[in-house]
mmCIF file of C-alpha atoms in Angstrom:
data_model
loop_
_atom_site.group_PDB
_atom_site.id
_atom_site.type_symbol
_atom_site.label_atom_id
_atom_site.label_comp_id
_atom_site.label_asym_id
_atom_site.label_seq_id
_atom_site.Cartn_x
_atom_site.Cartn_y
_atom_site.Cartn_z
ATOM 1 C CA MET K 1 91.668 -89.880 128.226
ATOM 2 C CA ARG K 2 91.952 -88.740 124.626
ATOM 3 C CA ASN K 3 90.458 -90.002 121.367
ATOM 4 C CA MET K 4 91.691 -89.775 117.800
ATOM 5 C CA LEU K 5 89.297 -89.911 114.851
ATOM 6 C CA ILE K 6 90.442 -90.987 111.374
ATOM 7 C CA ILE K 7 87.919 -90.272 108.621
ATOM 8 C CA GLY K 8 87.825 -91.308 104.987
ATOM 9 C CA ASN K 9 85.466 -90.744 102.100
ATOM 10 C CA GLY K 10 82.781 -92.838 103.783
ATOM 11 C CA PHE K 11 82.430 -90.063 106.395
ATOM 12 C CA ASP K 12 81.502 -87.483 103.754
ATOM 13 C CA ARG K 13 79.221 -89.963 102.010
ATOM 14 C CA ALA K 14 77.450 -90.713 105.302
ATOM 15 C CA LEU K 15 76.512 -87.025 105.241
ATOM 16 C CA ASN K 16 75.190 -87.350 101.667
ATOM 17 C CA MET K 17 78.154 -85.540 100.183
ATOM 18 C CA PRO K 18 78.596 -86.558 96.512
ATOM 19 C CA THR K 19 82.274 -87.515 96.864
ATOM 20 C CA ALA K 20 82.215 -91.019 95.385
ATOM 21 C CA TYR K 21 84.122 -91.721 92.160
ATOM 22 C CA ASN K 22 80.794 -92.129 90.339
ATOM 23 C CA ASP K 23 79.593 -88.716 91.546
ATOM 24 C CA PHE K 24 82.681 -87.041 90.120
ATOM 25 C CA LEU K 25 82.268 -88.860 86.790
ATOM 26 C CA LYS K 26 78.607 -87.781 86.625
ATOM 27 C CA PHE K 27 79.649 -84.188 87.281
ATOM 28 C CA TYR K 28 82.236 -84.366 84.495
ATOM 29 C CA ASP K 29 79.709 -85.832 82.039
ATOM 30 C CA LYS K 30 77.077 -83.258 82.944
ATOM 31 C CA ALA K 31 79.457 -80.327 82.737
ATOM 32 C CA LYS K 32 80.913 -81.624 79.467
ATOM 33 C CA SER K 33 77.454 -81.971 77.948
ATOM 34 C CA LEU K 34 76.431 -78.464 78.968
ATOM 35 C CA TYR K 35 79.741 -77.059 77.794
ATOM 36 C CA ASN K 36 79.192 -78.616 74.365
ATOM 37 C CA LYS K 37 75.758 -76.955 74.185
ATOM 38 C CA PHE K 38 77.424 -73.614 74.840
ATOM 39 C CA CYS K 39 79.957 -74.278 72.121
ATOM 40 C CA GLU K 40 77.138 -74.934 69.644
ATOM 41 C CA LYS K 41 75.779 -71.475 70.437
ATOM 42 C CA ASP K 42 79.252 -69.876 70.228
ATOM 43 C CA ILE K 43 78.777 -68.528 73.751
ATOM 44 C CA LEU K 44 82.293 -69.443 74.807
ATOM 45 C CA ALA K 45 83.720 -67.782 71.699
ATOM 46 C CA GLU K 46 81.958 -64.583 72.719
ATOM 47 C CA ALA K 47 83.419 -64.918 76.195
ATOM 48 C CA LEU K 48 86.985 -65.046 74.891
ATOM 49 C CA PRO K 49 88.703 -61.718 74.233
ATOM 50 C CA GLU K 50 88.111 -60.605 70.654
ATOM 51 C CA LYS K 51 91.755 -61.116 69.632
ATOM 52 C CA TYR K 52 91.274 -64.895 69.957
ATOM 53 C CA HIS K 53 88.047 -65.213 67.949
ATOM 54 C CA ASP K 54 89.735 -66.191 64.673
ATOM 55 C CA LEU K 55 92.107 -68.763 66.187
ATOM 56 C CA THR K 56 91.627 -72.443 65.431
ATOM 57 C CA ALA K 57 91.256 -75.040 68.171
ATOM 58 C CA ASP K 58 94.916 -76.035 67.773
ATOM 59 C CA SER K 59 96.032 -72.419 68.041
ATOM 60 C CA LEU K 60 93.955 -71.971 71.169
ATOM 61 C CA ALA K 61 95.630 -75.032 72.718
ATOM 62 C CA ASN K 62 99.101 -73.819 71.763
ATOM 63 C CA ASN K 63 98.436 -70.438 73.366
ATOM 64 C CA LYS K 64 97.122 -72.007 76.562
ATOM 65 C CA ASN K 65 99.074 -69.975 79.129
ATOM 66 C CA VAL K 66 98.340 -66.593 77.568
ATOM 67 C CA ILE K 67 94.647 -67.330 77.007
ATOM 68 C CA TYR K 68 94.345 -68.833 80.493
ATOM 69 C CA LYS K 69 95.395 -65.511 82.048
ATOM 70 C CA ASP K 70 93.066 -63.580 79.753
ATOM 71 C CA LEU K 71 90.217 -65.848 80.804
ATOM 72 C CA PHE K 72 91.036 -64.958 84.410
ATOM 73 C CA TRP K 73 91.096 -61.262 83.755
ATOM 74 C CA SER K 74 89.862 -59.543 80.561
ATOM 75 C CA GLY K 75 87.515 -62.365 79.561
ATOM 76 C CA ILE K 76 86.505 -63.671 82.936
ATOM 77 C CA ASP K 77 83.269 -61.744 83.450
ATOM 78 C CA ALA K 78 81.728 -62.855 80.172
ATOM 79 C CA CYS K 79 83.075 -66.367 80.629
ATOM 80 C CA TYR K 80 81.677 -66.507 84.163
ATOM 81 C CA ARG K 81 78.209 -65.352 83.130
ATOM 82 C CA ALA K 82 78.174 -67.753 80.189
ATOM 83 C CA THR K 83 78.366 -70.762 82.498
ATOM 84 C CA LEU K 84 75.920 -69.672 85.196
ATOM 85 C CA ASP K 85 72.946 -71.410 83.646
ATOM 86 C CA SER K 86 74.875 -74.644 83.122
ATOM 87 C CA CYS K 87 76.136 -74.713 86.710
ATOM 88 C CA CYS K 88 72.690 -73.809 87.998
ATOM 89 C CA GLU K 89 71.105 -76.647 86.023
ATOM 90 C CA MET K 90 73.731 -79.086 87.201
ATOM 91 C CA PHE K 91 73.486 -78.211 90.891
ATOM 92 C CA CYS K 92 69.703 -78.048 90.919
ATOM 93 C CA GLU K 93 69.787 -81.663 89.793
ATOM 94 C CA LEU K 94 72.473 -82.682 92.292
ATOM 95 C CA LEU K 95 70.875 -80.810 95.190
ATOM 96 C CA GLY K 96 67.596 -82.674 94.961
ATOM 97 C CA LYS K 97 65.689 -80.432 92.528
ATOM 98 C CA PHE K 98 66.228 -77.379 94.653
ATOM 99 C CA GLU K 99 64.772 -74.449 92.719
ATOM 100 C CA ALA K 100 67.278 -71.713 91.892
ATOM 101 C CA SER K 101 68.009 -69.295 89.094
ATOM 102 C CA SER K 102 71.300 -68.216 87.552
ATOM 103 C CA SER K 103 71.016 -64.918 89.422
ATOM 104 C CA ASP K 104 70.770 -66.873 92.690
ATOM 105 C CA TYR K 105 73.789 -68.872 91.671
ATOM 106 C CA GLU K 106 75.736 -65.711 90.902
ATOM 107 C CA LYS K 107 75.039 -64.438 94.420
ATOM 108 C CA MET K 108 76.268 -67.733 95.806
ATOM 109 C CA PHE K 109 79.635 -67.634 94.039
ATOM 110 C CA ILE K 110 81.224 -64.233 94.279
ATOM 111 C CA GLY K 111 84.817 -63.182 94.461
ATOM 112 C CA LYS K 112 87.994 -63.622 92.462
ATOM 113 C CA GLY K 113 88.619 -67.180 93.660
ATOM 114 C CA PHE K 114 85.365 -68.591 92.303
ATOM 115 C CA ARG K 115 85.830 -66.894 88.964
ATOM 116 C CA GLU K 116 89.308 -68.334 88.597
ATOM 117 C CA ILE K 117 88.012 -71.782 89.518
ATOM 118 C CA ASN K 118 85.258 -71.432 86.935
ATOM 119 C CA ALA K 119 87.799 -70.488 84.248
ATOM 120 C CA LYS K 120 89.845 -73.586 85.097
ATOM 121 C CA LEU K 121 86.798 -75.825 84.798
ATOM 122 C CA ILE K 122 85.973 -74.339 81.406
ATOM 123 C CA TRP K 123 89.526 -74.786 80.170
ATOM 124 C CA MET K 124 89.568 -78.459 81.111
ATOM 125 C CA LEU K 125 86.156 -79.095 79.539
ATOM 126 C CA ALA K 126 87.338 -77.410 76.352
ATOM 127 C CA ARG K 127 90.261 -79.800 75.989
ATOM 128 C CA SER K 128 88.924 -82.925 77.762
ATOM 129 C CA ASN K 129 91.121 -84.854 80.165
ATOM 130 C CA PHE K 130 92.886 -88.109 79.396
ATOM 131 C CA TRP K 131 92.393 -89.611 82.841
ATOM 132 C CA MET K 132 88.698 -88.709 83.085
ATOM 133 C CA GLU K 133 88.016 -90.112 79.627
ATOM 134 C CA TYR K 134 89.981 -93.265 80.506
ATOM 135 C CA PHE K 135 88.059 -93.659 83.788
ATOM 136 C CA LYS K 136 84.734 -93.305 81.944
ATOM 137 C CA LYS K 137 85.589 -95.940 79.340
ATOM 138 C CA THR K 138 87.114 -98.321 81.903
ATOM 139 C CA LYS K 139 84.059 -98.026 84.154
ATOM 140 C CA LYS K 140 81.772 -98.745 81.194
ATOM 141 C CA LYS K 141 83.780 -101.882 80.440
ATOM 142 C CA GLN K 142 84.198 -103.132 84.047
ATOM 143 C CA GLY K 143 81.036 -101.763 85.640
ATOM 144 C CA TRP K 144 83.033 -100.116 88.461
ATOM 145 C CA ILE K 145 86.091 -97.880 88.890
ATOM 146 C CA ASP K 146 88.783 -97.088 91.439
ATOM 147 C CA PHE K 147 90.583 -94.007 90.149
ATOM 148 C CA GLU K 148 93.914 -94.424 91.892
ATOM 149 C CA LYS K 149 94.142 -98.176 91.333
ATOM 150 C CA THR K 150 93.292 -97.646 87.654
ATOM 151 C CA ILE K 151 96.089 -95.068 87.310
ATOM 152 C CA GLY K 152 98.582 -97.509 88.816
ATOM 153 C CA ASN K 153 97.455 -100.334 86.535
ATOM 154 C CA LEU K 154 97.799 -98.207 83.391
ATOM 155 C CA LEU K 155 101.302 -97.050 84.340
ATOM 156 C CA LYS K 156 102.329 -100.664 84.977
ATOM 157 C CA GLU K 157 101.111 -101.564 81.482
ATOM 158 C CA LEU K 158 103.186 -98.732 80.029
ATOM 159 C CA THR K 159 106.352 -100.035 81.718
ATOM 160 C CA LYS K 160 105.707 -103.414 80.095
ATOM 161 C CA GLU K 161 105.123 -101.676 76.754
ATOM 162 C CA LYS K 162 101.606 -102.970 76.420
ATOM 163 C CA CYS K 163 98.288 -101.147 76.679
ATOM 164 C CA ASP K 164 94.652 -102.086 76.353
ATOM 165 C CA PRO K 165 92.735 -100.857 73.257
ATOM 166 C CA ILE K 166 90.987 -98.144 75.294
ATOM 167 C CA CYS K 167 94.331 -96.617 76.277
ATOM 168 C CA ILE K 168 95.732 -96.780 72.737
ATOM 169 C CA ASP K 169 92.625 -95.137 71.236
ATOM 170 C CA LEU K 170 92.746 -92.341 73.778
ATOM 171 C CA PHE K 171 96.425 -91.619 73.196
ATOM 172 C CA GLN K 172 95.637 -91.274 69.497
ATOM 173 C CA CYS K 173 93.089 -88.555 70.352
ATOM 174 C CA TRP K 174 96.064 -86.537 71.596
ATOM 175 C CA ASN K 175 98.248 -87.618 68.649
ATOM 176 C CA LEU K 176 100.383 -89.792 70.918
ATOM 177 C CA ASN K 177 101.548 -93.384 71.035
ATOM 178 C CA PRO K 178 102.093 -95.248 74.335
ATOM 179 C CA SER K 179 105.803 -95.629 73.488
ATOM 180 C CA ASP K 180 106.420 -91.877 72.971
ATOM 181 C CA GLU K 181 108.994 -90.373 75.354
ATOM 182 C CA VAL K 182 106.678 -87.481 76.217
ATOM 183 C CA VAL K 183 103.879 -89.765 77.452
ATOM 184 C CA GLY K 184 105.018 -89.614 81.103
ATOM 185 C CA GLU K 185 105.117 -85.810 81.088
ATOM 186 C CA PHE K 186 101.749 -85.706 79.310
ATOM 187 C CA LEU K 187 100.091 -87.990 81.888
ATOM 188 C CA ALA K 188 101.558 -85.967 84.774
ATOM 189 C CA ASP K 189 100.112 -82.766 83.273
ATOM 190 C CA GLN K 190 96.738 -84.474 82.788
ATOM 191 C CA LEU K 191 96.782 -85.584 86.445
ATOM 192 C CA ASP K 192 97.393 -81.972 87.527
ATOM 193 C CA GLN K 193 94.410 -80.911 85.411
ATOM 194 C CA LEU K 194 92.304 -83.611 87.047
ATOM 195 C CA LYS K 195 93.282 -82.312 90.504
ATOM 196 C CA ASP K 196 92.259 -78.792 89.495
ATOM 197 C CA PHE K 197 88.921 -80.071 88.245
ATOM 198 C CA LEU K 198 88.364 -82.136 91.402
ATOM 199 C CA GLU K 199 89.180 -79.156 93.609
ATOM 200 C CA GLY K 200 86.788 -76.945 91.650
ATOM 201 C CA TYR K 201 84.040 -79.527 91.951
ATOM 202 C CA LEU K 202 84.461 -79.912 95.714
ATOM 203 C CA ILE K 203 84.713 -76.170 96.355
ATOM 204 C CA ILE K 204 81.669 -75.273 94.278
ATOM 205 C CA PHE K 205 79.567 -78.093 95.685
ATOM 206 C CA GLU K 206 80.515 -77.227 99.276
ATOM 207 C CA ARG K 207 79.480 -73.601 98.702
ATOM 208 C CA ALA K 208 76.241 -74.767 97.100
ATOM 209 C CA ARG K 209 75.530 -76.927 100.144
ATOM 210 C CA HIS K 210 76.090 -74.017 102.523
ATOM 211 C CA TRP K 211 73.851 -71.819 100.387
ATOM 212 C CA VAL K 212 71.024 -74.373 100.317
ATOM 213 C CA GLN K 213 71.221 -74.766 104.087
ATOM 214 C CA GLU K 214 70.982 -70.988 104.509
ATOM 215 C CA MET K 215 67.975 -70.855 102.184
ATOM 216 C CA GLN K 216 66.323 -73.665 104.141
ATOM 217 C CA SER K 217 66.753 -71.772 107.384
ATOM 218 C CA TYR K 218 64.711 -68.931 105.869
ATOM 219 C CA SER K 219 62.118 -70.788 103.793
ATOM 220 C CA GLY K 220 61.849 -74.091 105.607
ATOM 221 C CA ASN K 221 60.336 -75.736 102.543
ATOM 222 C CA ALA K 222 63.315 -76.852 100.453
ATOM 223 C CA THR K 223 64.506 -80.417 100.106
ATOM 224 C CA TYR K 224 67.198 -81.036 102.695
ATOM 225 C CA PHE K 225 70.527 -81.790 101.129
ATOM 226 C CA ILE K 226 72.008 -83.513 104.153
ATOM 227 C CA THR K 227 69.292 -86.057 104.811
ATOM 228 C CA CYS K 228 71.106 -88.181 107.350
ATOM 229 C CA ASP K 229 70.818 -87.692 111.075
ATOM 230 C CA VAL K 230 73.922 -85.699 112.038
ATOM 231 C CA ASN K 231 73.170 -86.292 115.707
ATOM 232 C CA ARG K 232 73.187 -90.042 115.097
ATOM 233 C CA LEU K 233 76.593 -89.807 113.443
ATOM 234 C CA GLU K 234 77.941 -87.743 116.321
ATOM 235 C CA ASN K 235 76.561 -90.285 118.795
ATOM 236 C CA LEU K 236 78.322 -93.075 116.918
ATOM 237 C CA ILE K 237 81.779 -91.524 116.884
ATOM 238 C CA GLY K 238 81.336 -89.490 120.067
ATOM 239 C CA SER K 239 81.841 -85.793 120.665
ATOM 240 C CA ASP K 240 84.954 -86.218 122.806
ATOM 241 C CA ILE K 241 87.440 -86.078 119.910
ATOM 242 C CA ASP K 242 90.831 -84.498 120.518
ATOM 243 C CA TYR K 243 92.527 -85.034 117.168
ATOM 244 C CA VAL K 244 91.108 -85.679 113.693
ATOM 245 C CA VAL K 245 93.068 -87.205 110.831
ATOM 246 C CA SER K 246 91.251 -86.624 107.543
ATOM 247 C CA LEU K 247 92.009 -88.565 104.385
ATOM 248 C CA ASN K 248 89.534 -86.290 102.596
ATOM 249 C CA TYR K 249 90.132 -82.984 100.828
ATOM 250 C CA THR K 250 87.056 -81.334 102.349
ATOM 251 C CA ASP K 251 86.510 -79.658 105.712
ATOM 252 C CA THR K 252 83.293 -81.585 106.327
ATOM 253 C CA TYR K 253 84.060 -82.482 109.949
ATOM 254 C CA ASN K 254 84.359 -78.884 111.166
ATOM 255 C CA SER K 255 81.647 -77.680 108.798
ATOM 256 C CA VAL K 256 78.994 -80.131 109.949
ATOM 257 C CA PHE K 257 79.860 -80.171 113.637
ATOM 258 C CA HIS K 258 80.423 -76.403 113.739
ATOM 259 C CA GLY K 259 83.849 -76.753 115.232
ATOM 260 C CA GLU K 260 87.372 -75.552 114.760
ATOM 261 C CA GLY K 261 88.905 -78.831 115.780
ATOM 262 C CA ASN K 262 92.462 -80.006 115.431
ATOM 263 C CA VAL K 263 92.139 -81.564 111.952
ATOM 264 C CA GLU K 264 95.152 -82.833 110.009
ATOM 265 C CA TYR K 265 94.655 -83.232 106.245
ATOM 266 C CA VAL K 266 97.204 -85.875 105.303
ATOM 267 C CA HIS K 267 96.247 -85.707 101.609
ATOM 268 C CA GLY K 268 95.963 -81.928 101.422
ATOM 269 C CA ARG K 269 92.753 -79.917 101.325
ATOM 270 C CA VAL K 270 90.863 -77.723 98.915
ATOM 271 C CA ARG K 271 91.738 -74.047 99.014
ATOM 272 C CA ASN K 272 89.502 -71.277 100.297
ATOM 273 C CA PRO K 273 88.131 -69.191 97.386
ATOM 274 C CA ASP K 274 87.271 -66.382 99.800
ATOM 275 C CA ASP K 275 90.941 -65.966 100.715
ATOM 276 C CA LYS K 276 92.335 -63.185 98.530
ATOM 277 C CA ASN K 277 95.869 -64.500 99.054
ATOM 278 C CA GLU K 278 95.120 -67.843 97.376
ATOM 279 C CA ASP K 279 96.486 -68.201 93.862
ATOM 280 C CA PHE K 280 94.188 -70.484 91.886
ATOM 281 C CA THR K 281 96.392 -70.261 88.798
ATOM 282 C CA THR K 282 98.649 -72.815 90.515
ATOM 283 C CA VAL K 283 97.901 -76.547 90.619
ATOM 284 C CA ALA K 284 95.656 -77.804 93.409
ATOM 285 C CA GLY K 285 97.777 -79.291 96.210
ATOM 286 C CA LEU K 286 95.789 -82.503 96.494
ATOM 287 C CA VAL K 287 97.535 -85.846 97.021
ATOM 288 C CA PHE K 288 96.071 -88.133 94.377
ATOM 289 C CA GLY K 289 98.062 -91.185 93.377
ATOM 290 C CA ILE K 290 99.499 -94.489 94.577
ATOM 291 C CA ASN K 291 102.079 -95.769 97.048
ATOM 292 C CA ASP K 292 105.733 -96.098 96.031
ATOM 293 C CA GLN K 293 106.422 -99.018 93.703
ATOM 294 C CA ALA K 294 109.902 -99.877 92.458
ATOM 295 C CA ASP K 295 108.722 -100.774 88.946
ATOM 296 C CA LEU K 296 107.111 -97.339 88.531
ATOM 297 C CA GLU K 297 110.096 -95.219 89.589
ATOM 298 C CA ARG K 298 110.053 -93.374 86.249
ATOM 299 C CA TYR K 299 106.594 -92.059 87.190
ATOM 300 C CA ARG K 300 107.491 -90.671 90.614
ATOM 301 C CA TRP K 301 104.993 -87.844 90.166
ATOM 302 C CA VAL K 302 102.203 -90.345 90.895
ATOM 303 C CA PHE K 303 103.634 -91.483 94.272
ATOM 304 C CA LYS K 304 101.749 -90.116 97.268
ATOM 305 C CA LYS K 305 104.950 -89.612 99.291
ATOM 306 C CA ASN K 306 106.389 -87.561 96.449
ATOM 307 C CA GLN K 307 103.271 -85.388 96.244
ATOM 308 C CA ILE K 308 103.179 -84.882 100.032
ATOM 309 C CA GLU K 309 106.756 -83.599 99.868
ATOM 310 C CA GLN K 310 106.047 -81.495 96.766
ATOM 311 C CA TYR K 311 103.070 -79.761 98.388
ATOM 312 C CA GLY K 312 104.816 -79.279 101.740
ATOM 313 C CA ILE K 313 102.235 -81.265 103.736
ATOM 314 C CA ASP K 314 103.502 -81.755 107.289
ATOM 315 C CA VAL K 315 102.261 -85.168 108.479
ATOM 316 C CA LYS K 316 102.127 -85.078 112.290
ATOM 317 C CA TYR K 317 99.568 -87.645 113.442
ATOM 318 C CA LEU K 318 102.174 -90.304 114.280
ATOM 319 C CA ASP K 319 104.117 -87.826 116.414
ATOM 320 C CA TYR K 320 100.886 -87.000 118.232
ATOM 321 C CA LEU K 321 100.217 -90.697 118.898
ATOM 322 C CA ARG K 322 103.745 -91.349 120.120
ATOM 323 C CA GLN K 323 103.679 -88.392 122.466
ATOM 324 C CA ASN K 324 100.233 -89.248 123.883
ATOM 325 C CA LYS K 325 100.005 -93.035 123.586
ATOM 326 C CA ASP K 326 99.669 -93.504 127.352
ATOM 327 C CA ILE K 327 96.616 -91.251 127.585
ATOM 328 C CA ILE K 328 94.843 -92.098 124.312
ATOM 329 C CA ASP K 329 91.782 -94.222 124.958
ATOM 330 C CA SER K 330 90.869 -95.122 121.386
ATOM 331 C CA ILE K 331 91.474 -94.558 117.681
ATOM 332 C CA ILE K 332 88.119 -94.320 115.898
ATOM 333 C CA ILE K 333 88.173 -95.173 112.192
ATOM 334 C CA TYR K 334 85.122 -94.105 110.170
ATOM 335 C CA GLY K 335 84.569 -94.294 106.412
ATOM 336 C CA CYS K 336 87.976 -95.768 105.513
ATOM 337 C CA SER K 337 88.494 -98.774 103.252
ATOM 338 C CA LEU K 338 91.848 -99.637 104.886
ATOM 339 C CA GLY K 339 92.917 -100.815 101.445
ATOM 340 C CA GLU K 340 96.194 -100.753 99.582
ATOM 341 C CA ALA K 341 95.918 -97.056 98.666
ATOM 342 C CA ASP K 342 96.238 -95.961 102.318
ATOM 343 C CA ILE K 343 98.215 -98.834 103.805
ATOM 344 C CA GLU K 344 101.144 -96.533 104.649
ATOM 345 C CA ILE K 345 98.842 -94.542 106.919
ATOM 346 C CA PHE K 346 97.291 -97.501 108.718
ATOM 347 C CA GLU K 347 100.259 -99.852 109.066
ATOM 348 C CA PRO K 348 101.745 -97.957 112.052
ATOM 349 C CA ILE K 349 98.269 -97.613 113.576
ATOM 350 C CA PHE K 350 97.878 -101.393 113.805
ATOM 351 C CA LEU K 351 101.507 -102.494 114.125
ATOM 352 C CA GLU K 352 103.024 -99.861 116.407
ATOM 353 C CA PHE K 353 100.104 -98.877 118.632
ATOM 354 C CA VAL K 354 98.891 -102.371 119.455
ATOM 355 C CA ASP K 355 97.628 -101.505 122.951
ATOM 356 C CA ILE K 356 95.377 -98.623 121.848
ATOM 357 C CA LYS K 357 91.801 -99.678 121.145
ATOM 358 C CA LYS K 358 90.769 -99.380 117.483
ATOM 359 C CA LYS K 359 87.033 -98.815 116.859
ATOM 360 C CA ILE K 360 86.335 -99.513 113.184
ATOM 361 C CA TYR K 361 82.964 -98.428 111.796
ATOM 362 C CA CYS K 362 81.511 -100.360 108.852
ATOM 363 C CA TYR K 363 78.643 -99.340 106.572
ATOM 364 C CA ASP K 364 77.018 -102.800 106.613
ATOM 365 C CA CYS K 365 77.797 -106.473 107.228
ATOM 366 C CA GLN K 366 79.508 -106.871 103.865
ATOM 367 C CA GLY K 367 81.601 -103.799 104.669
ATOM 368 C CA LYS K 368 82.572 -105.438 107.971
ATOM 369 C CA ASN K 369 83.771 -108.550 106.149
ATOM 370 C CA ASN K 370 85.831 -106.427 103.749
ATOM 371 C CA LEU K 371 87.401 -104.441 106.586
ATOM 372 C CA GLN K 372 88.268 -107.581 108.536
ATOM 373 C CA ILE K 373 90.157 -108.859 105.479
ATOM 374 C CA ALA K 374 91.860 -105.470 105.055
ATOM 375 C CA VAL K 375 93.033 -105.360 108.699
ATOM 376 C CA ARG K 376 94.355 -108.914 108.436
ATOM 377 C CA ASN K 377 96.324 -107.860 105.349
ATOM 378 C CA ILE K 378 97.785 -104.906 107.253
ATOM 379 C CA ILE K 379 98.854 -106.959 110.297
ATOM 380 C CA ARG K 380 100.020 -109.922 108.186
ATOM 381 C CA ASP K 381 100.040 -112.253 111.171
ATOM 382 C CA GLU K 382 96.874 -114.164 112.049
ATOM 383 C CA ASN K 383 97.970 -114.864 115.629
ATOM 384 C CA ARG K 384 98.692 -111.184 116.302
ATOM 385 C CA TYR K 385 95.349 -110.248 114.735
ATOM 386 C CA GLU K 386 93.383 -112.736 116.844
ATOM 387 C CA GLU K 387 95.218 -111.601 119.969
ATOM 388 C CA GLN K 388 94.182 -107.989 119.390
ATOM 389 C CA ILE K 389 90.588 -109.112 118.782
ATOM 390 C CA LYS K 390 90.633 -111.188 121.990
ATOM 391 C CA ASN K 391 92.061 -108.306 124.022
ATOM 392 C CA GLY K 392 89.411 -105.941 122.679
ATOM 393 C CA ASN K 393 91.951 -103.702 120.960
ATOM 394 C CA ILE K 394 90.235 -104.155 117.590
ATOM 395 C CA ASP K 395 86.461 -103.930 117.412
ATOM 396 C CA TYR K 396 84.031 -103.523 114.517
ATOM 397 C CA TYR K 397 80.752 -101.599 114.597
ATOM 398 C CA VAL K 398 78.143 -102.012 111.862
ATOM 399 C CA VAL K 399 76.289 -98.756 111.211
ATOM 400 C CA ASN K 400 73.459 -100.116 109.023
ATOM 401 C CA GLU K 401 72.815 -103.593 110.362
ATOM 402 C CA LYS K 402 69.999 -105.358 108.514
#
């Protein structure tokens, strides 16, 4: 018999990966703060090619494409060195006070890909990002944040020609009004920038994690980054996995379990900076958005289906299930919220493949309650839900039962 594993962000977080929304916001704040310190010392100005030194901030923004390429090439070495200390400081903090110097960091991140990523991060920090600033202010007001849901809510407000004060103030920072015709194009561009920044964050942190693990294997005295019991996680989900569907952008499954398994990344994946054929001047092919909604048709760039088509992502997991449904023993779901954002992925799992056992792993008892509500919302028929529970085709497992 065969088993399929579907993993979401909770899988990476179970391995202590900093992939929560709050982690990304902390990274942005930290990097922004350190970038501003560099600006005070005119370090970034020194990193730019001399021909740009006398340009104003507006001129720099207007010459984005030309300067961007110069940052990659003629100015990249100075620009790269200028940020080593900031990145080192940031990752030492995130990696549990692991001691490292900027020279260590430079050894960790070599090659054209990492330098291009670094230039992209600097460019975004120099100009700020509408979505990141909006997320920060919304989180401060609400106490929590769901990036994709927040994007959808803001776009709905724009269609109704009303915005909250936070949104209006931010648009003014870019000399825009919510009613301007260019707002949709502006927000799409800002979302592309956010994807680039997210990809850079995940790539750099993944390399840092590998480097720390290598250092630990030699010294044996560093603070372990992955503090959870990997064996326990493998025992929970089992090692007999034939097909993995990842909703994440990272390659954590193969990385941690040292495999080259059949993993399908339905939302895209971060690129490999060690691959010389990768072009990091293009936008990161990460699916980051919401499901199709008729009232948001003018903002099609935010629809996940549209992004999947745009990036050429070949979604095959349903074909695999249909071809092997008679020999698949179970579908294991770990670290997924089963919420509205991914309902298009899970609807066929629960509605079409009723006779395949679904093993749903929950972080704690509250998580179990939330997932039970989510599955009920997917099935939309209480009798059908109870029947699957009774037949043992839906079962919940609490990982941290207290």
